[in-house]
JSON list of N, CA and C in Angstrom, two decimals:
[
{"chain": "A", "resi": 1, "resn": "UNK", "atom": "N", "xyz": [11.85, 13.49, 15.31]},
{"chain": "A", "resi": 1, "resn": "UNK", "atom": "CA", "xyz": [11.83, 12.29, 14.50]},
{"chain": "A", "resi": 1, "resn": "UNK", "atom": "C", "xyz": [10.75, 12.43, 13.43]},
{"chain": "A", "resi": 2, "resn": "UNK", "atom": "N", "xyz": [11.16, 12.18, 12.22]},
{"chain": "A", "resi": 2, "resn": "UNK", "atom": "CA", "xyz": [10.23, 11.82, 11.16]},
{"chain": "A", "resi": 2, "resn": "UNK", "atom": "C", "xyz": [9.61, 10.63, 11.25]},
{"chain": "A", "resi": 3, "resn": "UNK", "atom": "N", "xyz": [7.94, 11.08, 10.84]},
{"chain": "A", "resi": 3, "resn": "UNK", "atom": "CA", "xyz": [7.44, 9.72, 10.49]},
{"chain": "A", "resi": 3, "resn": "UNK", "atom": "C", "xyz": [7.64, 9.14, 9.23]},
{"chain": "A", "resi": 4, "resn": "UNK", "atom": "N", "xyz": [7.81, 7.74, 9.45]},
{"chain": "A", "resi": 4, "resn": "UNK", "atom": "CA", "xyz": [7.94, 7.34, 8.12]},
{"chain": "A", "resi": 4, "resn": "UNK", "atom": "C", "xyz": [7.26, 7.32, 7.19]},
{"chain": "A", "resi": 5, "resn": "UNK", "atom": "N", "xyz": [7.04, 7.04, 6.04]},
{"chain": "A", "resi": 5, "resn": "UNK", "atom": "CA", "xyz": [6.18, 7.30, 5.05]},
{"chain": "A", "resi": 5, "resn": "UNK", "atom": "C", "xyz": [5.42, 6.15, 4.15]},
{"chain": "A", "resi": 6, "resn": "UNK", "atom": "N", "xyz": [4.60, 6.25, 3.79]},
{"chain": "A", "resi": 6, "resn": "UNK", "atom": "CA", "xyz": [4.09, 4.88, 3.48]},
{"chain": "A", "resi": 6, "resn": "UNK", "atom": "C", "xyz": [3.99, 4.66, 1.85]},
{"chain": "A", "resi": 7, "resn": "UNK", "atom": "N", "xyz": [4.01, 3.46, 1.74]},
{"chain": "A", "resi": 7, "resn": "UNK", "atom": "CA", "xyz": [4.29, 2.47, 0.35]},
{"chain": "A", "resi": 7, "resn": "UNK", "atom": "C", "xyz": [3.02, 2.37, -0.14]},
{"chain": "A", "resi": 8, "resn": "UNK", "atom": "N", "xyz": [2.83, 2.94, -1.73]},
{"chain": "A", "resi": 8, "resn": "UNK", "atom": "CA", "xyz": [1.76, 2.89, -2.61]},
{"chain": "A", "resi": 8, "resn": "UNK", "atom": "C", "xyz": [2.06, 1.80, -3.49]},
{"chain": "A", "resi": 9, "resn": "UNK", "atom": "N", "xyz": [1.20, 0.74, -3.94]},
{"chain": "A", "resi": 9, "resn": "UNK", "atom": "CA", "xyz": [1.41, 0.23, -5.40]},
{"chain": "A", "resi": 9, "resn": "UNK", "atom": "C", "xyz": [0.38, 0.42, -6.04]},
{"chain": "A", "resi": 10, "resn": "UNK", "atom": "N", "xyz": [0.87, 1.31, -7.23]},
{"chain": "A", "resi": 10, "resn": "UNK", "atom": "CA", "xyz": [-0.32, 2.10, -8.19]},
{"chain": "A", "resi": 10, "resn": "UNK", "atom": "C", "xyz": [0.17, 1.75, -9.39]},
{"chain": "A", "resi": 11, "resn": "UNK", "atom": "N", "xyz": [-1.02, 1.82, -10.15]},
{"chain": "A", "resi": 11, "resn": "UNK", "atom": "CA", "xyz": [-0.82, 1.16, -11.88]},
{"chain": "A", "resi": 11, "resn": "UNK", "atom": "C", "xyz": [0.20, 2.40, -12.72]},
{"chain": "A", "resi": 12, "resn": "UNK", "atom": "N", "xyz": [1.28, 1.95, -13.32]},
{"chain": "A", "resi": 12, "resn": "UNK", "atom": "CA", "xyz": [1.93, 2.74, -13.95]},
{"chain": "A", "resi": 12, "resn": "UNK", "atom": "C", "xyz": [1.90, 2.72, -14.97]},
{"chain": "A", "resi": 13, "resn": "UNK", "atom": "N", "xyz": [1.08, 3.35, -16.51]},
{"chain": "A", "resi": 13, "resn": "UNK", "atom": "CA", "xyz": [1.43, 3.08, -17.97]},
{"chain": "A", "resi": 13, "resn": "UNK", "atom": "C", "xyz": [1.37, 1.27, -18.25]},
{"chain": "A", "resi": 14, "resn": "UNK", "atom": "N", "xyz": [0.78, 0.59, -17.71]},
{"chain": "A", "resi": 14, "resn": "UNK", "atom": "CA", "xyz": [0.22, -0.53, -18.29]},
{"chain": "A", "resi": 14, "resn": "UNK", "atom": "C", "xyz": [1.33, -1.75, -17.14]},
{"chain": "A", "resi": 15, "resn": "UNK", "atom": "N", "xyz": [1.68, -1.10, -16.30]},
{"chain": "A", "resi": 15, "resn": "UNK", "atom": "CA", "xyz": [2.88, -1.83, -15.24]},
{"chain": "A", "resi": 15, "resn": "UNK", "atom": "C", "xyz": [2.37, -1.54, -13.94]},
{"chain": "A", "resi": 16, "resn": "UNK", "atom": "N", "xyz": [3.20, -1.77, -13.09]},
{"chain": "A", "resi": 16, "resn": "UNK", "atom": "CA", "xyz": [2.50, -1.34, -11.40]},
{"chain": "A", "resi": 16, "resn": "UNK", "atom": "C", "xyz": [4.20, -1.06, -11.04]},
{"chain": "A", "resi": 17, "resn": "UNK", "atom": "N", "xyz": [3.74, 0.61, -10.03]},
{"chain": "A", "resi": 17, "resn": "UNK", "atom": "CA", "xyz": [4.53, 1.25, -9.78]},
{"chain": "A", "resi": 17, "resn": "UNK", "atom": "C", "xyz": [4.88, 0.92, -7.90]},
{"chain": "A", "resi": 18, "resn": "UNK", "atom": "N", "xyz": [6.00, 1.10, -7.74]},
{"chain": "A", "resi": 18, "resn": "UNK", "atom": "CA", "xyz": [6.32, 1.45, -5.67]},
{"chain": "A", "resi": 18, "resn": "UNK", "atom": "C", "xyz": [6.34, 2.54, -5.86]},
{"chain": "A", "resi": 19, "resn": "UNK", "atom": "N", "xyz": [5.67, 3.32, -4.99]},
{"chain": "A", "resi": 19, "resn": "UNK", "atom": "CA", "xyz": [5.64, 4.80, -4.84]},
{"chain": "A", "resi": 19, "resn": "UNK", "atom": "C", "xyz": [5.67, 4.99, -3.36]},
{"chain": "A", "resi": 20, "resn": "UNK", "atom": "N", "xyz": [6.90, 6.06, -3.08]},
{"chain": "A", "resi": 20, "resn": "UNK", "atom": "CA", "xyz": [6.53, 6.31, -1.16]},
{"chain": "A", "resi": 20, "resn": "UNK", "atom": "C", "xyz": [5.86, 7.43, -1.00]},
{"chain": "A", "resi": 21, "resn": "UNK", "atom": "N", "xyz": [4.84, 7.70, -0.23]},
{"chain": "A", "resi": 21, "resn": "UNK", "atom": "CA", "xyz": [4.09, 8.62, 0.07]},
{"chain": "A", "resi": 21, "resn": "UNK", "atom": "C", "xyz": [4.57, 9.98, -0.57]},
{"chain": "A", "resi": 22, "resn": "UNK", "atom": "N", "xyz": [4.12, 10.89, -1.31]},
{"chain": "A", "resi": 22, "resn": "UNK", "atom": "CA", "xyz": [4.56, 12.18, -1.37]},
{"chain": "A", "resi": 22, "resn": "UNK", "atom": "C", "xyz": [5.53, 12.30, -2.63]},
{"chain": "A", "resi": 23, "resn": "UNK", "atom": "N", "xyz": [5.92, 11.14, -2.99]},
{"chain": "A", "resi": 23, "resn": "UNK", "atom": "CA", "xyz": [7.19, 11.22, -4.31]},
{"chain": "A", "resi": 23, "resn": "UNK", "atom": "C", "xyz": [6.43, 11.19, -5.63]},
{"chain": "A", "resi": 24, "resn": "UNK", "atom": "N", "xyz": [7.01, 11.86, -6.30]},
{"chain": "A", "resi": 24, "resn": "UNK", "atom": "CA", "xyz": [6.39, 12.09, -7.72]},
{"chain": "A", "resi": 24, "resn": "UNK", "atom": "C", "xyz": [6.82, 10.73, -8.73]},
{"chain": "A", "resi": 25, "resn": "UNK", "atom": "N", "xyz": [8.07, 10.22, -8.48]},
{"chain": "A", "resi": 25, "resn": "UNK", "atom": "CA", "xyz": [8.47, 8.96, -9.37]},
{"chain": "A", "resi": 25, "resn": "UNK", "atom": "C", "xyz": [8.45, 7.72, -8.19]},
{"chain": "A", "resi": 26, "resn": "UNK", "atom": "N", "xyz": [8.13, 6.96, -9.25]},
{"chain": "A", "resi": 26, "resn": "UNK", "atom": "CA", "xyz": [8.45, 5.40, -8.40]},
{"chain": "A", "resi": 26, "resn": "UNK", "atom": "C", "xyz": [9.80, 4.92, -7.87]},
{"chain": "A", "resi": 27, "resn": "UNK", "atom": "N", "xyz": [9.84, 4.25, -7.25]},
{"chain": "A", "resi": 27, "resn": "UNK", "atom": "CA", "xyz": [10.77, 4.13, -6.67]},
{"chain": "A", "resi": 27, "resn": "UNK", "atom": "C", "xyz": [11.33, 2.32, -7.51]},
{"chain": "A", "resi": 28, "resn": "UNK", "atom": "N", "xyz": [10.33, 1.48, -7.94]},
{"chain": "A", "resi": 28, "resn": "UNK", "atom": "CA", "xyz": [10.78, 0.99, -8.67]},
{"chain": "A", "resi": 28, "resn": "UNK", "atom": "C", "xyz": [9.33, 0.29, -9.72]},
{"chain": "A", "resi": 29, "resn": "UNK", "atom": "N", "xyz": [9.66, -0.17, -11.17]},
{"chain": "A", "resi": 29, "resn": "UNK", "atom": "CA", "xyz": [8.60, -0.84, -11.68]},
{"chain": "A", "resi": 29, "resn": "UNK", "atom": "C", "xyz": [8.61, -1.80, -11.66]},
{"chain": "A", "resi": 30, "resn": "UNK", "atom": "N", "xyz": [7.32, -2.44, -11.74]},
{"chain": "A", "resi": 30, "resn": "UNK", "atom": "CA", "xyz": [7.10, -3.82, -11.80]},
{"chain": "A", "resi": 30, "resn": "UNK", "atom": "C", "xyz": [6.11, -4.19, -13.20]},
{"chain": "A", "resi": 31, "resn": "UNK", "atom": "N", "xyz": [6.49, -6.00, -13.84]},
{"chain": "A", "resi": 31, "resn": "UNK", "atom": "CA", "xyz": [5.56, -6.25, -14.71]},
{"chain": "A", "resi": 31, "resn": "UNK", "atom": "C", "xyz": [4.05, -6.42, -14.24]},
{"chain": "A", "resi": 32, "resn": "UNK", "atom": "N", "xyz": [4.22, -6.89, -12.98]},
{"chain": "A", "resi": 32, "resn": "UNK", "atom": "CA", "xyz": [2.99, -7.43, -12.34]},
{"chain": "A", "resi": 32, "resn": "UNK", "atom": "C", "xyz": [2.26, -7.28, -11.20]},
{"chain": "A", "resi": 33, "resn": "UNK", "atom": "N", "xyz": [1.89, -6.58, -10.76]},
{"chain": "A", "resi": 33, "resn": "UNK", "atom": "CA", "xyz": [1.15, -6.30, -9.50]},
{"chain": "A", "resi": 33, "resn": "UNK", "atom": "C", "xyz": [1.61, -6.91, -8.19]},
{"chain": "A", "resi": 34, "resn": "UNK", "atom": "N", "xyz": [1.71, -7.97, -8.46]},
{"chain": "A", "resi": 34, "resn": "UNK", "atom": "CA", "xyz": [2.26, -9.36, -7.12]},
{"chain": "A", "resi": 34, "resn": "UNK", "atom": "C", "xyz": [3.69, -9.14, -7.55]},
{"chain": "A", "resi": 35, "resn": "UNK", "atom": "N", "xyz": [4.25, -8.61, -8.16]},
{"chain": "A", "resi": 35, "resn": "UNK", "atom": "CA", "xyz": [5.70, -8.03, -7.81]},
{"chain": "A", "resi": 35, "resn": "UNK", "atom": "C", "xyz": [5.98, -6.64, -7.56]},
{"chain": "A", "resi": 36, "resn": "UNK", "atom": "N", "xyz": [4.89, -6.22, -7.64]},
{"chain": "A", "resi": 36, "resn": "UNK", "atom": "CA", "xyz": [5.29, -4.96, -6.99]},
{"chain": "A", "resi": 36, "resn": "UNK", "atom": "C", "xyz": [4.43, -4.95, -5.34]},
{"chain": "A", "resi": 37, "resn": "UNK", "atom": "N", "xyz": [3.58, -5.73, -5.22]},
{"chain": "A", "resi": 37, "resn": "UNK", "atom": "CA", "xyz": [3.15, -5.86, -3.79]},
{"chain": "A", "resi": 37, "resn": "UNK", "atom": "C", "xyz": [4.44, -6.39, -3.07]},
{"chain": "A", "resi": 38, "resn": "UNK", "atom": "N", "xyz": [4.81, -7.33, -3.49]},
{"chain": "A", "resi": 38, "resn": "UNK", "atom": "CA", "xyz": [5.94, -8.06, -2.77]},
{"chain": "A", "resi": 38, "resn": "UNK", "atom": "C", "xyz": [7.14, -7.19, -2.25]},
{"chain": "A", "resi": 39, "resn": "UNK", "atom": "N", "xyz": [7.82, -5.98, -3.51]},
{"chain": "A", "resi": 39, "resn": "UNK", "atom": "CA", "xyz": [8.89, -5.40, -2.96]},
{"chain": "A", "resi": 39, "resn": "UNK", "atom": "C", "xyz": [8.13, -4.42, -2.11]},
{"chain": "A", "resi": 40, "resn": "UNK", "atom": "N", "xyz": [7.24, -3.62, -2.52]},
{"chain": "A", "resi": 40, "resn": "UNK", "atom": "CA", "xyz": [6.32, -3.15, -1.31]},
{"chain": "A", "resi": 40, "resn": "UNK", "atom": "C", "xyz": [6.30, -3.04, 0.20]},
{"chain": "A", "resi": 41, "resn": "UNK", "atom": "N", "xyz": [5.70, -4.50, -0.20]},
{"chain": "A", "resi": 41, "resn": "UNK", "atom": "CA", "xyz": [5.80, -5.19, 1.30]},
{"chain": "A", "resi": 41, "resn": "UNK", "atom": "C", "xyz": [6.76, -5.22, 2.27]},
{"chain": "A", "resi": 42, "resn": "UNK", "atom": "N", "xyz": [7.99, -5.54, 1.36]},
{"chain": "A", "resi": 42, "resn": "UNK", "atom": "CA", "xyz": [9.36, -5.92, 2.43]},
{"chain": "A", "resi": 42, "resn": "UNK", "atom": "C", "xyz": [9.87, -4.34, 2.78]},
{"chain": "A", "resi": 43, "resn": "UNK", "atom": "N", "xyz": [9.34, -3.24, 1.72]},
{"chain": "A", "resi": 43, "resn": "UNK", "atom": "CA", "xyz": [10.09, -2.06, 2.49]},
{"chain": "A", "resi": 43, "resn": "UNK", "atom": "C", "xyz": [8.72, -1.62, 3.40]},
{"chain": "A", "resi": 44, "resn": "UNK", "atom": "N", "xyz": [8.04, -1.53, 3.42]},
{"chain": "A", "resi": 44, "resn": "UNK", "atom": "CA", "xyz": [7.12, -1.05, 4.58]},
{"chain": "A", "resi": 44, "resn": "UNK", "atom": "C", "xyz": [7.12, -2.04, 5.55]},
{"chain": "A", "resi": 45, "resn": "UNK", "atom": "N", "xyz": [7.51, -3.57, 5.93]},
{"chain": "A", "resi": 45, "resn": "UNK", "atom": "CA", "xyz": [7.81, -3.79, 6.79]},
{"chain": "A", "resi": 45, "resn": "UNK", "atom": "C", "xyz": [9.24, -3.34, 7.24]},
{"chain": "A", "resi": 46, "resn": "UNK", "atom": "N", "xyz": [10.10, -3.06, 6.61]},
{"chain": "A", "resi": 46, "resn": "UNK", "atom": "CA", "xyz": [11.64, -2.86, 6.84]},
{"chain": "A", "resi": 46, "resn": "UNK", "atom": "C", "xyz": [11.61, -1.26, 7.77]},
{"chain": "A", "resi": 47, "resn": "UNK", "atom": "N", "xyz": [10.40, -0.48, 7.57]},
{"chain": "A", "resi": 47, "resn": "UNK", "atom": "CA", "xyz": [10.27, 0.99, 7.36]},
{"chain": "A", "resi": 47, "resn": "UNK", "atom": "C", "xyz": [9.51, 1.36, 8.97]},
{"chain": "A", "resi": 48, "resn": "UNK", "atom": "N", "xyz": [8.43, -0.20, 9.02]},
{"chain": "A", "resi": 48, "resn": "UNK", "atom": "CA", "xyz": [7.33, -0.16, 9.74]},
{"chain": "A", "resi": 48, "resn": "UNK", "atom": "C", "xyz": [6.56, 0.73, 9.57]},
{"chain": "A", "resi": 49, "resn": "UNK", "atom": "N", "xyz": [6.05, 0.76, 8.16]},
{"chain": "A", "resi": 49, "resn": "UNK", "atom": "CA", "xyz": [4.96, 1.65, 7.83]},
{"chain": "A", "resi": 49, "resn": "UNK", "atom": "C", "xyz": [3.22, 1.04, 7.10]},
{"chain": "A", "resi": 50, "resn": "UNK", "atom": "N", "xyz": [2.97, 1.98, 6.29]},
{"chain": "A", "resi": 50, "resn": "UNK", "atom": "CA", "xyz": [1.73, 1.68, 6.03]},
{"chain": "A", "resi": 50, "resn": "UNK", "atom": "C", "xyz": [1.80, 0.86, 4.49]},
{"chain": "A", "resi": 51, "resn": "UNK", "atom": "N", "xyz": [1.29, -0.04, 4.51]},
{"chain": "A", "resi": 51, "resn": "UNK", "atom": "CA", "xyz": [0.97, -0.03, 2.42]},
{"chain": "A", "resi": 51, "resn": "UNK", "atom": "C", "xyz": [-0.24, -0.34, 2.45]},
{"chain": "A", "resi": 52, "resn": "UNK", "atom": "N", "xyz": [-0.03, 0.67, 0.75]},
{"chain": "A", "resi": 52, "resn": "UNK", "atom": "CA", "xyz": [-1.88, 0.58, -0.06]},
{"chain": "A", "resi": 52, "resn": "UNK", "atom": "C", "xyz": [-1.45, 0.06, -1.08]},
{"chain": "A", "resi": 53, "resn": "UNK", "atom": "N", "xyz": [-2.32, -0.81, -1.32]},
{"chain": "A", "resi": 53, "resn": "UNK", "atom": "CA", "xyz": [-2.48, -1.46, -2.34]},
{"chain": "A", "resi": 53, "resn": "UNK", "atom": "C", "xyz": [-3.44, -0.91, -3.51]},
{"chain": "A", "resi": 54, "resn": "UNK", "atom": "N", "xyz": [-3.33, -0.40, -4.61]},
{"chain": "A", "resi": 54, "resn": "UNK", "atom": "CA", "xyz": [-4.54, 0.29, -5.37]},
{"chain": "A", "resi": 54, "resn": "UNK", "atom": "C", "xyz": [-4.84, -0.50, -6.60]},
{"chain": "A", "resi": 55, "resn": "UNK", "atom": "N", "xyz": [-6.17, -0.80, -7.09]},
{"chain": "A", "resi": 55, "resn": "UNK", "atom": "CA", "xyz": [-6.40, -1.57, -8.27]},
{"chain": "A", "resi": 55, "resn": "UNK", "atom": "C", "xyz": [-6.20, -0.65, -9.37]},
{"chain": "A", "resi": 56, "resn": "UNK", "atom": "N", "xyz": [-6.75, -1.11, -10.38]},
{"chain": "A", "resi": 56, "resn": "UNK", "atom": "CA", "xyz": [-6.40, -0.70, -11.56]},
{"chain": "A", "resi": 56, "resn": "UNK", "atom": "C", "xyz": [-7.14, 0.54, -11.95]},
{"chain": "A", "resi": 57, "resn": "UNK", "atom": "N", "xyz": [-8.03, 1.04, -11.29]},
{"chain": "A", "resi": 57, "resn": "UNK", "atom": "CA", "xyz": [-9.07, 2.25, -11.21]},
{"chain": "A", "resi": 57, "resn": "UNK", "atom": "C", "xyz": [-8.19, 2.77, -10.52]},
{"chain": "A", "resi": 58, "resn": "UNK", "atom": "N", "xyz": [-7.08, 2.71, -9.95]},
{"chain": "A", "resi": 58, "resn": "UNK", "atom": "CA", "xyz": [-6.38, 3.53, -8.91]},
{"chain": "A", "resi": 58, "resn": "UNK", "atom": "C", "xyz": [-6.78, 3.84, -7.59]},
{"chain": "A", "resi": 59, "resn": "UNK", "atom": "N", "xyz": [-8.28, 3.32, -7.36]},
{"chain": "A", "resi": 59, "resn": "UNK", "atom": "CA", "xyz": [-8.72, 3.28, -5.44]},
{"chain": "A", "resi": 59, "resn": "UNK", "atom": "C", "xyz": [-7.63, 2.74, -5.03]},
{"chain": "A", "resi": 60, "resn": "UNK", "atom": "N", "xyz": [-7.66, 2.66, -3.69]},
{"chain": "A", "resi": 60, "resn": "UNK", "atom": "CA", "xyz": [-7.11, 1.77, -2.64]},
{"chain": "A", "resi": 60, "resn": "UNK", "atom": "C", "xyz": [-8.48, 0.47, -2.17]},
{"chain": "A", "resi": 61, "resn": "UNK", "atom": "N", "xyz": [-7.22, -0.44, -2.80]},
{"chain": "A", "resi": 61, "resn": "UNK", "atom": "CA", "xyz": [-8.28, -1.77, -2.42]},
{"chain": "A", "resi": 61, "resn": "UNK", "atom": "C", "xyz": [-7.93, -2.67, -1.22]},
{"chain": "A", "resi": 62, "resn": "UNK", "atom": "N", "xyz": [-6.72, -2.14, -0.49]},
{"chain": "A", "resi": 62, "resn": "UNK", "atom": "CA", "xyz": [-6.15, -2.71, 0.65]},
{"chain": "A", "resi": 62, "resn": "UNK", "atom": "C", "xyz": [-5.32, -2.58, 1.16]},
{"chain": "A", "resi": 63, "resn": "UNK", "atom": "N", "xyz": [-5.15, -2.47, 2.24]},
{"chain": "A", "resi": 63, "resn": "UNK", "atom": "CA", "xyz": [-4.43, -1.46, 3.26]},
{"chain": "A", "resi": 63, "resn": "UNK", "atom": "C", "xyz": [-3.89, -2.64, 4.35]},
{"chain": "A", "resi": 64, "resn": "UNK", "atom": "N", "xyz": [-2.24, -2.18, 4.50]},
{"chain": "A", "resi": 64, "resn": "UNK", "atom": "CA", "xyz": [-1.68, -3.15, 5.45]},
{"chain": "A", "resi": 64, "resn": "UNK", "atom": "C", "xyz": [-1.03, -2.49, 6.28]},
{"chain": "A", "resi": 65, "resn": "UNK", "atom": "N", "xyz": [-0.82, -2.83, 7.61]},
{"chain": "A", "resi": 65, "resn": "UNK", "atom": "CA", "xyz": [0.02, -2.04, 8.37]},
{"chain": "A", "resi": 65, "resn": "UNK", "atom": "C", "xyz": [1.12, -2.69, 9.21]},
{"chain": "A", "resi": 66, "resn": "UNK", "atom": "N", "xyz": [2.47, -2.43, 8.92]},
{"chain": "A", "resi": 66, "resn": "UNK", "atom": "CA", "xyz": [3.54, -3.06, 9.55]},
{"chain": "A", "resi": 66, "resn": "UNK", "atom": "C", "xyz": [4.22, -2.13, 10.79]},
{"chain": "A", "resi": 67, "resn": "UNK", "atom": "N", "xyz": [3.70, -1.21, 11.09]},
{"chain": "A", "resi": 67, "resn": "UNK", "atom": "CA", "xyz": [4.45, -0.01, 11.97]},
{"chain": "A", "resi": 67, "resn": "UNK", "atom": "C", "xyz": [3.37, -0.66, 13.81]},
{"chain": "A", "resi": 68, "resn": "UNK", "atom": "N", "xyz": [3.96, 0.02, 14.27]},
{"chain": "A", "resi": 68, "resn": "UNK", "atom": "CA", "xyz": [3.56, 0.19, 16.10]},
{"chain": "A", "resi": 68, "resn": "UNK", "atom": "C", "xyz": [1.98, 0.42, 15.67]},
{"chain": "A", "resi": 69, "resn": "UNK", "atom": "N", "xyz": [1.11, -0.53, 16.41]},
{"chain": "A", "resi": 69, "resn": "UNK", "atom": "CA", "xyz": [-0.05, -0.27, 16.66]},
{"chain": "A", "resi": 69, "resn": "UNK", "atom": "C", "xyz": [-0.91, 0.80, 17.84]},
{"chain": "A", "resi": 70, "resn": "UNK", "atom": "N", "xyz": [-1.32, 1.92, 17.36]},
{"chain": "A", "resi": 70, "resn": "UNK", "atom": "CA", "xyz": [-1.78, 2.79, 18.41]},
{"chain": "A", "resi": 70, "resn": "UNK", "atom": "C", "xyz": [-2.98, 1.97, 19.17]},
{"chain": "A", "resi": 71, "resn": "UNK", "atom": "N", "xyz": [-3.44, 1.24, 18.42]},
{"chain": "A", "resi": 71, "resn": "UNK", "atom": "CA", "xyz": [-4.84, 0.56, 18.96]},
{"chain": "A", "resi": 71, "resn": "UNK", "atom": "C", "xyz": [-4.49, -0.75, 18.84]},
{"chain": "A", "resi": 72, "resn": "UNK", "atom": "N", "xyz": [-4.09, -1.63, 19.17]},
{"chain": "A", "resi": 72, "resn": "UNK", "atom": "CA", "xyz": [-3.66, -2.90, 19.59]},
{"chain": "A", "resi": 72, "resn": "UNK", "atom": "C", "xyz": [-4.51, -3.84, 20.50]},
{"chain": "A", "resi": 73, "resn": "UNK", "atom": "N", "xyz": [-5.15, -5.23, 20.02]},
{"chain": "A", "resi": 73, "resn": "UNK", "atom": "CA", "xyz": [-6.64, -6.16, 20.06]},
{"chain": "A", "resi": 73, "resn": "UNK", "atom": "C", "xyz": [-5.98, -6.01, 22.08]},
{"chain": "A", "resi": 74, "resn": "UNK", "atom": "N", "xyz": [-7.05, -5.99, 22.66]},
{"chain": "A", "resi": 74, "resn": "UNK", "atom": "CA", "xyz": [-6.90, -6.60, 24.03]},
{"chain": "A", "resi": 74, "resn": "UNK", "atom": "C", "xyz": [-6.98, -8.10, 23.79]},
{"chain": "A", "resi": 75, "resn": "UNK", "atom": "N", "xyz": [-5.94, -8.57, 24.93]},
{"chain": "A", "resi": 75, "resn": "UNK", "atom": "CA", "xyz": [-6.14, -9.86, 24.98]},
{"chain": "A", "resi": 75, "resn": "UNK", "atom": "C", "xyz": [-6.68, -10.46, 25.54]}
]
């Protein structure tokens, strides 16, 4: 089984890009950041994977995780 791969949203040429781990093109553009978090979102939960969120410097400014928790809070 492959692991799945995780969802970038990175600044594209003055837009914000979906990028899945490892792919050279986006997978789709967005005008606005909060639309590209959003489709993001729904495929890394759909995927159960990771998303980064990256600002406009291109860091990662936040990191979400929708996949199986290896480390999961005791209750």
């Amino acid at each position: 089984m492959t692991k799945a791969k995780a969802q970038h949203v990175v600044p594209r040429s003055g837009k914000w890009g979906v990028l899945t781990s490892g792919a050279s093109r986006a997978s789709s553009v967005h005008t606005t950041q909060a639309e590209a978090i959003e489709t993001a979102r729904e495929i890394a939960k759909s995927r159960k994977t990771e998303l980064y969120i990256h600002g406009q410097d291109g860091r990662i400014r936040e990191r979400n995780s929708y996949g199986s928790d290896s480390f999961p809070p005791k209750g």
